[in-house]
Tab-separated table of C-alpha atoms and ligand atoms in Angstrom:
chain	number	residue	atom	x	y	z
A	1	MET	CA	-0.003	-0.037	0.114
A	2	ALA	CA	1.256	3.487	-0.915
A	3	ARG	CA	2.296	5.634	1.923
A	4	ILE	CA	1.601	9.255	2.092
A	5	ILE	CA	5.028	11.049	2.080
A	6	GLN	CA	6.090	14.638	2.978
A	7	ALA	CA	9.511	15.297	1.850
A	8	VAL	CA	11.235	17.807	4.232
A	9	SER	CA	14.811	17.938	2.555
A	10	PRO	CA	17.454	18.868	5.356
A	11	LEU	CA	20.507	20.811	4.277
A	12	ASP	CA	23.936	19.504	5.218
A	13	THR	CA	26.751	21.911	6.584
A	14	LEU	CA	27.649	22.940	2.948
A	15	HIS	CA	23.891	23.635	2.307
A	16	ARG	CA	23.487	20.477	0.001
A	17	PRO	CA	19.986	18.899	0.016
A	18	LEU	CA	19.401	15.267	0.358
A	19	ARG	CA	18.093	14.008	-3.025
A	20	ASP	CA	19.540	10.498	-3.893
A	21	LEU	CA	20.069	7.286	-2.019
A	22	ARG	CA	22.078	4.260	-3.305
A	23	ILE	CA	21.141	1.087	-1.527
A	24	SER	CA	23.801	-1.847	-1.513
A	25	VAL	CA	21.674	-5.026	-1.221
A	26	THR	CA	24.499	-7.098	-0.878
A	27	ASP	CA	28.431	-7.111	-0.434
A	28	ARG	CA	28.654	-10.179	-2.481
A	29	CYS	CA	29.848	-10.229	-6.081
A	30	ASN	CA	30.139	-12.862	-8.811
A	31	PHE	CA	33.024	-10.897	-10.274
A	32	ARG	CA	36.399	-9.701	-8.900
A	33	CYS	CA	37.192	-6.657	-10.835
A	34	THR	CA	40.736	-5.410	-10.134
A	35	TYR	CA	39.948	-2.005	-9.687
A	36	CYS	CA	37.217	-2.761	-6.964
A	37	ILE	CA	37.767	-5.956	-5.236
A	38	PRO	CA	40.985	-7.549	-6.238
A	39	PHE	CA	41.036	-10.302	-3.774
A	40	ALA	CA	39.049	-13.547	-4.043
A	41	GLU	CA	37.660	-13.605	-0.502
A	42	SER	CA	36.505	-10.786	1.796
A	43	ASN	CA	35.290	-10.562	5.228
A	44	TRP	CA	31.784	-11.118	3.818
A	45	MET	CA	28.720	-9.969	5.874
A	46	SER	CA	26.753	-12.896	7.478
A	47	ARG	CA	23.311	-13.211	6.313
A	48	SER	CA	21.844	-11.931	9.775
A	49	GLU	CA	23.916	-8.872	9.543
A	50	ILE	CA	22.211	-8.174	6.133
A	51	LEU	CA	19.066	-5.839	6.274
A	52	SER	CA	15.982	-7.811	5.173
A	53	PHE	CA	13.799	-6.478	2.391
A	54	ALA	CA	11.079	-5.109	4.896
A	55	GLU	CA	14.082	-3.422	6.668
A	56	ILE	CA	15.197	-1.705	3.357
A	57	GLU	CA	11.756	-0.765	2.593
A	58	ARG	CA	11.275	0.856	5.848
A	59	LEU	CA	14.509	2.909	5.783
A	60	ALA	CA	13.901	3.638	2.251
A	61	SER	CA	10.546	5.348	2.834
A	62	LEU	CA	12.131	7.228	5.797
A	63	PHE	CA	14.933	8.569	3.241
A	64	VAL	CA	11.999	9.564	0.935
A	65	GLN	CA	10.522	11.517	3.515
A	66	ALA	CA	13.714	13.123	4.343
A	67	GLY	CA	14.011	14.427	0.645
A	68	VAL	CA	15.275	11.518	-1.384
A	69	SER	CA	13.604	11.391	-4.700
A	70	LYS	CA	15.807	8.927	-6.587
A	71	ILE	CA	16.899	5.543	-5.589
A	72	ARG	CA	19.687	3.332	-7.053
A	73	LEU	CA	20.119	-0.412	-6.108
A	74	THR	CA	23.765	-1.466	-6.165
A	75	GLY	CA	26.043	-3.766	-4.465
A	76	GLY	CA	28.309	-5.881	-4.509
A	77	GLU	CA	26.282	-7.247	-7.347
A	78	PRO	CA	22.695	-6.607	-6.506
A	79	LEU	CA	21.527	-9.429	-8.950
A	80	VAL	CA	23.238	-12.087	-6.482
A	81	ARG	CA	20.611	-11.052	-3.809
A	82	ARG	CA	17.888	-13.454	-4.101
A	83	GLY	CA	14.430	-12.334	-4.892
A	84	LEU	CA	15.581	-8.853	-5.983
A	85	PRO	CA	12.485	-8.212	-8.019
A	86	GLU	CA	10.404	-8.487	-4.871
A	87	LEU	CA	12.481	-5.642	-3.365
A	88	VAL	CA	11.908	-3.562	-6.518
A	89	ARG	CA	8.342	-4.184	-6.331
A	90	GLN	CA	8.088	-2.834	-2.816
A	91	LEU	CA	10.349	0.257	-3.449
A	92	ALA	CA	8.667	1.176	-6.733
A	93	HIS	CA	5.351	1.903	-4.724
A	94	LEU	CA	7.014	4.406	-2.314
A	95	GLU	CA	5.001	7.563	-2.866
A	96	GLY	CA	7.344	10.687	-3.614
A	97	LEU	CA	9.831	8.511	-5.484
A	98	ARG	CA	10.604	9.779	-8.948
A	99	ASP	CA	13.127	7.460	-10.074
A	100	LEU	CA	14.223	3.745	-9.207
A	101	SER	CA	17.333	2.460	-11.185
A	102	LEU	CA	19.913	-0.395	-10.606
A	103	THR	CA	23.510	-0.776	-11.451
A	104	THR	CA	24.597	-4.348	-12.365
A	105	ASN	CA	27.364	-6.087	-13.933
A	106	GLY	CA	24.899	-7.926	-16.204
A	107	ALA	CA	25.923	-11.450	-15.688
A	108	LEU	CA	22.486	-12.440	-14.447
A	109	LEU	CA	20.494	-9.951	-16.348
A	110	ALA	CA	19.368	-12.185	-19.050
A	111	GLU	CA	17.353	-14.240	-16.698
A	112	GLN	CA	16.226	-11.520	-14.467
A	113	ALA	CA	15.527	-8.541	-16.695
A	114	PRO	CA	11.904	-9.395	-17.396
A	115	ALA	CA	11.048	-9.875	-13.687
A	116	LEU	CA	12.634	-6.743	-12.589
A	117	LYS	CA	10.887	-4.689	-15.491
A	118	GLU	CA	7.572	-6.188	-14.504
A	119	ALA	CA	8.227	-5.307	-10.779
A	120	GLY	CA	8.609	-1.714	-11.713
A	121	LEU	CA	12.339	-0.993	-12.401
A	122	ARG	CA	12.591	1.765	-15.049
A	123	ARG	CA	16.257	1.844	-16.099
A	124	ILE	CA	19.455	0.156	-15.488
A	125	ASN	CA	23.145	0.634	-15.704
A	126	VAL	CA	25.320	-2.084	-16.940
A	127	SER	CA	29.051	-2.013	-16.034
A	128	ILE	CA	31.065	-2.987	-19.149
A	129	ASP	CA	34.629	-1.531	-19.319
A	130	THR	CA	35.925	-3.319	-22.504
A	131	LEU	CA	34.574	-5.037	-25.521
A	132	ARG	CA	37.267	-7.506	-25.891
A	133	PRO	CA	36.712	-10.934	-24.400
A	134	GLN	CA	40.296	-11.508	-23.224
A	135	ARG	CA	40.542	-8.210	-21.721
A	136	PHE	CA	37.141	-8.302	-20.005
A	137	ARG	CA	38.055	-11.605	-18.504
A	138	GLU	CA	41.374	-9.989	-17.116
A	139	ILE	CA	39.819	-7.051	-15.455
A	140	THR	CA	36.854	-8.941	-14.029
A	141	GLN	CA	38.736	-12.034	-13.191
A	142	ARG	CA	35.644	-14.068	-13.518
A	143	GLY	CA	33.299	-12.498	-16.184
A	144	ASP	CA	32.268	-13.770	-19.643
A	145	LEU	CA	31.666	-10.760	-21.932
A	146	GLN	CA	29.130	-12.921	-24.141
A	147	VAL	CA	27.145	-13.615	-21.358
A	148	VAL	CA	26.984	-9.873	-19.987
A	149	LEU	CA	26.154	-8.799	-23.781
A	150	GLU	CA	23.470	-11.201	-23.850
A	151	GLY	CA	22.028	-9.568	-20.652
A	152	LEU	CA	22.539	-6.148	-21.882
A	153	PHE	CA	20.348	-6.969	-25.057
A	154	ALA	CA	17.841	-8.955	-23.089
A	155	ALA	CA	17.232	-5.777	-20.820
A	156	GLN	CA	16.876	-3.704	-24.090
A	157	ARG	CA	14.260	-6.237	-25.329
A	158	THR	CA	12.282	-5.913	-21.963
A	159	GLY	CA	11.975	-2.113	-22.539
A	160	LEU	CA	14.021	-0.976	-19.820
A	161	GLY	CA	15.401	2.256	-20.605
A	162	PRO	CA	17.510	4.247	-20.781
A	163	ILE	CA	20.197	1.872	-20.571
A	164	LYS	CA	23.540	3.289	-19.706
A	165	ILE	CA	26.710	1.340	-19.883
A	166	ASN	CA	29.503	2.314	-17.222
A	167	ALA	CA	32.961	1.982	-18.247
A	168	VAL	CA	35.916	2.797	-15.921
A	169	VAL	CA	38.766	4.141	-18.014
A	170	ILE	CA	42.260	2.852	-16.785
A	171	ARG	CA	45.321	4.445	-18.272
A	172	GLY	CA	47.189	1.623	-20.181
A	173	PHE	CA	44.444	-0.869	-19.761
A	174	ASN	CA	41.333	0.358	-21.734
A	175	ASP	CA	42.095	3.903	-22.721
A	176	ASP	CA	42.646	2.725	-26.360
A	177	GLU	CA	38.984	1.611	-26.552
A	178	LEU	CA	36.946	4.778	-26.058
A	179	ILE	CA	35.945	5.000	-29.873
A	180	GLU	CA	35.050	1.449	-29.981
A	181	LEU	CA	32.742	1.709	-26.836
A	182	VAL	CA	31.310	5.000	-28.344
A	183	GLU	CA	30.426	3.291	-31.609
A	184	PHE	CA	29.016	0.401	-29.941
A	185	GLY	CA	26.748	2.626	-27.846
A	186	ARG	CA	25.602	4.702	-30.775
A	187	LEU	CA	24.846	1.626	-32.914
A	188	HIS	CA	22.859	0.049	-30.312
A	189	GLY	CA	21.132	2.781	-28.622
A	190	PHE	CA	22.964	2.529	-25.181
A	191	GLU	CA	24.226	5.701	-23.368
A	192	MET	CA	27.922	5.318	-22.601
A	193	ARG	CA	29.213	6.609	-19.166
A	194	PHE	CA	32.802	6.887	-18.800
A	195	ILE	CA	34.166	7.020	-15.424
A	196	GLU	CA	37.537	8.222	-14.242
A	197	TYR	CA	39.397	5.695	-12.234
A	198	MET	CA	39.126	6.760	-8.415
A	199	ASP	CA	40.852	5.507	-5.235
A	200	VAL	CA	37.650	4.182	-3.788
A	201	GLY	CA	38.612	1.846	-0.822
A	202	ASN	CA	42.254	0.975	-0.077
A	203	ALA	CA	42.682	-2.452	-1.907
A	204	ASN	CA	42.695	-1.673	-5.708
A	205	GLY	CA	46.325	-0.132	-5.823
A	206	TRP	CA	45.182	3.100	-7.394
A	207	ALA	CA	47.982	5.620	-8.288
A	208	PRO	CA	47.154	9.285	-9.800
A	209	GLU	CA	48.802	8.363	-13.176
A	210	LYS	CA	46.281	5.525	-13.732
A	211	THR	CA	43.503	8.040	-13.928
A	212	PHE	CA	42.714	8.811	-17.381
A	213	SER	CA	41.193	12.257	-17.203
A	214	LYS	CA	37.787	13.535	-18.416
A	215	ARG	CA	39.788	15.998	-20.495
A	216	GLU	CA	41.642	13.379	-22.328
A	217	MET	CA	38.370	11.252	-22.989
A	218	LEU	CA	36.701	14.145	-24.463
A	219	GLU	CA	39.636	15.053	-26.840
A	220	ILE	CA	39.613	11.490	-28.204
A	221	ILE	CA	35.849	11.019	-28.614
A	222	GLN	CA	35.273	14.633	-29.979
A	223	SER	CA	37.802	14.113	-32.617
A	224	ARG	CA	35.676	11.484	-33.953
A	225	PHE	CA	32.212	12.387	-32.954
A	226	PRO	CA	31.595	16.044	-32.351
A	227	LEU	CA	29.745	16.716	-29.294
A	228	ARG	CA	27.578	19.535	-27.519
A	229	GLU	CA	27.757	19.598	-23.735
A	230	ILE	CA	24.270	19.402	-21.946
A	231	GLY	CA	25.559	19.556	-18.391
A	232	HIS	CA	24.781	17.624	-15.238
A	233	SER	CA	21.407	16.070	-15.411
A	234	GLY	CA	19.175	17.443	-12.746
A	235	GLY	CA	21.948	19.696	-11.669
A	236	SER	CA	23.528	17.027	-9.308
A	237	ALA	CA	24.216	13.801	-11.361
A	238	PRO	CA	27.903	12.703	-11.395
A	239	ALA	CA	28.059	12.642	-15.034
A	240	VAL	CA	28.343	15.662	-17.423
A	241	ASP	CA	26.310	14.809	-20.240
A	242	TYR	CA	26.927	15.502	-24.221
A	243	GLU	CA	24.967	15.059	-27.019
A	244	PHE	CA	26.269	13.993	-30.567
A	245	ILE	CA	26.016	16.695	-32.874
A	246	ASP	CA	24.622	14.229	-35.497
A	247	GLY	CA	21.702	13.432	-33.178
A	248	ALA	CA	22.754	9.721	-32.412
A	249	GLY	CA	22.267	10.032	-28.758
A	250	LEU	CA	24.144	10.802	-25.443
A	251	ILE	CA	27.143	10.036	-23.584
A	252	GLY	CA	28.288	10.989	-20.017
A	253	ILE	CA	31.513	11.412	-18.497
A	254	ILE	CA	32.165	11.354	-14.656
A	255	GLY	CA	35.167	13.269	-13.810
A	256	SER	CA	35.303	12.171	-10.208
A	257	VAL	CA	38.945	12.775	-9.873
A	258	THR	CA	39.801	15.754	-12.061
A	259	GLU	CA	36.630	17.569	-11.804
A	260	PRO	CA	35.089	16.760	-8.367
A	261	PHE	CA	31.540	17.583	-7.746
A	262	CYS	CA	31.394	17.554	-4.223
A	263	GLY	CA	29.773	21.006	-3.949
A	264	SER	CA	26.635	19.469	-5.799
A	265	CYS	CA	26.802	16.018	-4.166
A	266	THR	CA	23.339	15.109	-2.898
A	267	ARG	CA	23.865	11.521	-2.556
A	268	VAL	CA	23.570	9.179	0.661
A	269	ARG	CA	24.543	5.588	0.711
A	270	LEU	CA	22.842	2.553	2.740
A	271	THR	CA	25.015	-0.318	3.020
A	272	ALA	CA	23.721	-3.931	2.889
A	273	ASP	CA	24.135	-4.016	6.656
A	274	GLY	CA	22.345	-0.848	7.219
A	275	LYS	CA	25.075	1.930	7.689
A	276	LEU	CA	24.211	5.388	6.625
A	277	VAL	CA	27.365	6.662	4.719
A	278	THR	CA	27.435	10.264	3.525
A	279	CYS	CA	30.486	10.109	1.132
A	280	LEU	CA	31.991	7.597	-1.147
A	281	PHE	CA	35.358	8.084	0.709
A	282	ALA	CA	33.935	7.881	4.098
A	283	GLU	CA	35.776	5.941	6.951
A	284	GLY	CA	32.534	4.649	8.427
A	285	GLY	CA	28.780	5.061	8.619
A	286	PHE	CA	26.057	5.573	11.112
A	287	ASP	CA	24.286	2.254	12.244
A	288	LEU	CA	20.632	2.570	11.427
A	289	LYS	CA	20.295	-1.303	11.364
A	290	SER	CA	21.173	-1.765	15.237
A	291	MET	CA	18.590	1.380	16.025
A	292	MET	CA	16.129	-0.328	14.092
A	293	ARG	CA	16.562	-3.740	15.618
A	294	GLN	CA	16.514	-2.348	18.937
A	295	GLY	CA	12.970	-1.048	18.427
A	296	ALA	CA	13.406	2.706	17.197
A	297	SER	CA	10.368	4.325	15.979
A	298	ASP	CA	10.135	5.718	12.538
A	299	ALA	CA	10.299	9.291	14.085
A	300	GLU	CA	13.571	8.158	15.788
A	301	LEU	CA	15.087	6.674	12.846
A	302	GLY	CA	14.005	9.925	10.651
A	303	LYS	CA	15.657	12.102	13.186
A	304	ALA	CA	18.701	10.054	12.895
A	305	ILE	CA	18.790	10.376	9.070
A	306	ALA	CA	18.218	14.082	9.398
A	307	THR	CA	20.759	14.422	12.126
A	308	ALA	CA	23.624	12.404	9.992
A	309	TRP	CA	22.796	14.659	6.898
A	310	GLY	CA	22.720	17.933	8.765
A	311	GLY	CA	26.120	17.125	10.133
A	312	ARG	CA	27.588	16.191	6.703
A	313	ALA	CA	30.669	18.172	5.736
A	314	ASP	CA	32.255	15.680	3.375
A	315	ARG	CA	34.109	16.900	0.281
A	316	TYR	CA	36.940	14.470	-0.021
A	317	SER	CA	37.160	14.632	-3.782
A	318	ASP	CA	37.692	18.512	-3.799
A	319	LEU	CA	40.239	18.156	-1.246
A	320	ARG	CA	42.106	15.162	-3.219
A	321	TRP	CA	42.027	17.394	-6.372
A	322	GLN	CA	43.385	20.353	-4.214
A	323	ARG	CA	46.294	18.293	-2.991
A	324	LEU	CA	46.979	16.665	-6.489
A	325	GLN	CA	47.260	20.077	-8.127
A	326	SER	CA	49.227	21.840	-5.658
A	327	GLY	CA	51.997	19.351	-5.702
A	328	ALA	CA	51.378	18.847	-1.810
A	329	GLY	CA	51.285	15.120	-2.468
A	330	TYR	CA	48.340	12.888	-1.981
A	331	GLU	CA	48.719	9.361	-0.103
A	332	PRO	CA	45.648	7.290	-1.027
A	333	GLN	CA	46.423	4.721	1.711
A	334	ALA	CA	46.726	7.459	4.463
A	335	HIS	CA	43.033	7.627	4.705
A	336	LYS	CA	41.346	4.501	5.645
A	337	LYS	CA	38.144	4.352	3.455
A	338	ILE	CA	35.243	1.869	3.157
A	339	GLU	CA	35.962	-0.715	0.265
A	340	MET	CA	33.720	-0.206	-2.760
A	341	ILE	CA	32.449	-3.805	-2.525
A	342	THR	CA	30.912	-2.848	0.928
A	343	LEU	CA	29.711	0.493	-0.016
A	344	GLY	CA	28.051	0.097	-3.383
A	345	GLY	CA	29.310	2.238	-6.383
B	1	SAM	N1	28.405	-4.909	-9.309
B	1	SAM	C1	27.659	-3.843	-9.814
B	1	SAM	C2	28.276	-3.462	-11.093
B	1	SAM	O1	29.356	-3.911	-11.544
B	1	SAM	O2	28.003	-2.398	-11.769
B	1	SAM	C3	27.342	-2.556	-8.896
B	1	SAM	C4	28.583	-2.436	-7.949
B	1	SAM	S1	29.853	-1.563	-8.753
B	1	SAM	C5	30.786	-1.254	-7.181
B	1	SAM	C6	29.177	-0.121	-9.318
B	1	SAM	C7	29.935	0.787	-10.096
B	1	SAM	O3	31.394	1.242	-9.570
B	1	SAM	C8	30.479	0.022	-11.560
B	1	SAM	O4	30.144	0.596	-12.646
B	1	SAM	C9	32.208	0.025	-11.412
B	1	SAM	O5	32.737	-0.056	-12.373
B	1	SAM	C10	32.213	1.291	-10.653
B	1	SAM	N2	33.614	1.164	-9.883
B	1	SAM	C11	34.008	0.244	-8.959
B	1	SAM	N3	35.243	0.690	-8.595
B	1	SAM	C12	35.724	1.740	-9.182
B	1	SAM	C13	36.801	2.585	-9.085
B	1	SAM	N4	37.715	2.333	-8.546
B	1	SAM	N5	36.716	3.764	-9.804
B	1	SAM	C14	35.779	4.110	-10.596
B	1	SAM	N6	34.593	3.141	-10.728
B	1	SAM	C15	34.490	2.200	-9.931
């Protein structure tokens, strides 16, 4: 049953409203992308630690009351969480929610896309960093490109859209594939989203020189396909969007490292074990699950959400870019960040 929602939109200490929620539904993943979770095993969350669908739905509705209008499901790999369409169905009915989306590696998409669409999912992002099968295997350690492409096209056939393809661009690894990826998107009607490689977590061995900058990406793509800048969608989306002058669609580029967008970041994250995290580069989060399981009321949980957001001062990427530019030196390991696999991208 739909709930009546009144969004109140608290502002954080830098006057940023709360608008977007990323929910990690599991920390498990069927891939081992070297830039995300390079190790085979991790300190996985136990089943009892993970929020149930009812708990996620309850917290999501409280986030919507606090101002959230867009929710993205992520992970780990969200499609390895059993029964995910049921959660989609519950969230799709939240009054006040304008947008429900999902980020997936696509490996299980062929079998799940129809049920997800039927449950109310509107759009998806599929992560594909390379169109070369060998390279795909190398970066994901476990993935099969053909299976992912089958999932991608199966999702398209169900009518999910727009479908965006996330590609992390790593210098010396796939920076020679930008044109191929753009051509693939144009040919098949997918929006490419190129992402600068970031030092999320501490495990991926990131170094500044591995980041292929947004400016470099644009130069290469523009030399073949002239573009017109549209800007950040909705004013706060991480990607800057561009349209092809010839009308063949859109691409987006996320300059997380060289063009940080902390000033307009309206995102909060909920980990699979119920921690509210106010920044992708945070050291920890606020434990909503314990509060909830100890019997907190909706009003108490709502107040905790508003308080956490109200105290938010994060601007990690701005500060990193200042240090990188000033020559002051930036030591990625000095700051103990939550791993991406736990946090959800
Ligand atoms: N398993 C799902 C997937 O592969 O899309 C969802 C989780 S994944 C962590 C979400 C997004 O984060 C993916 O598009 C992935 O490429 C991106 N990502 C992971 N590590 C990254 C990094 N170090 N820099 C930039 N993007 C990263």
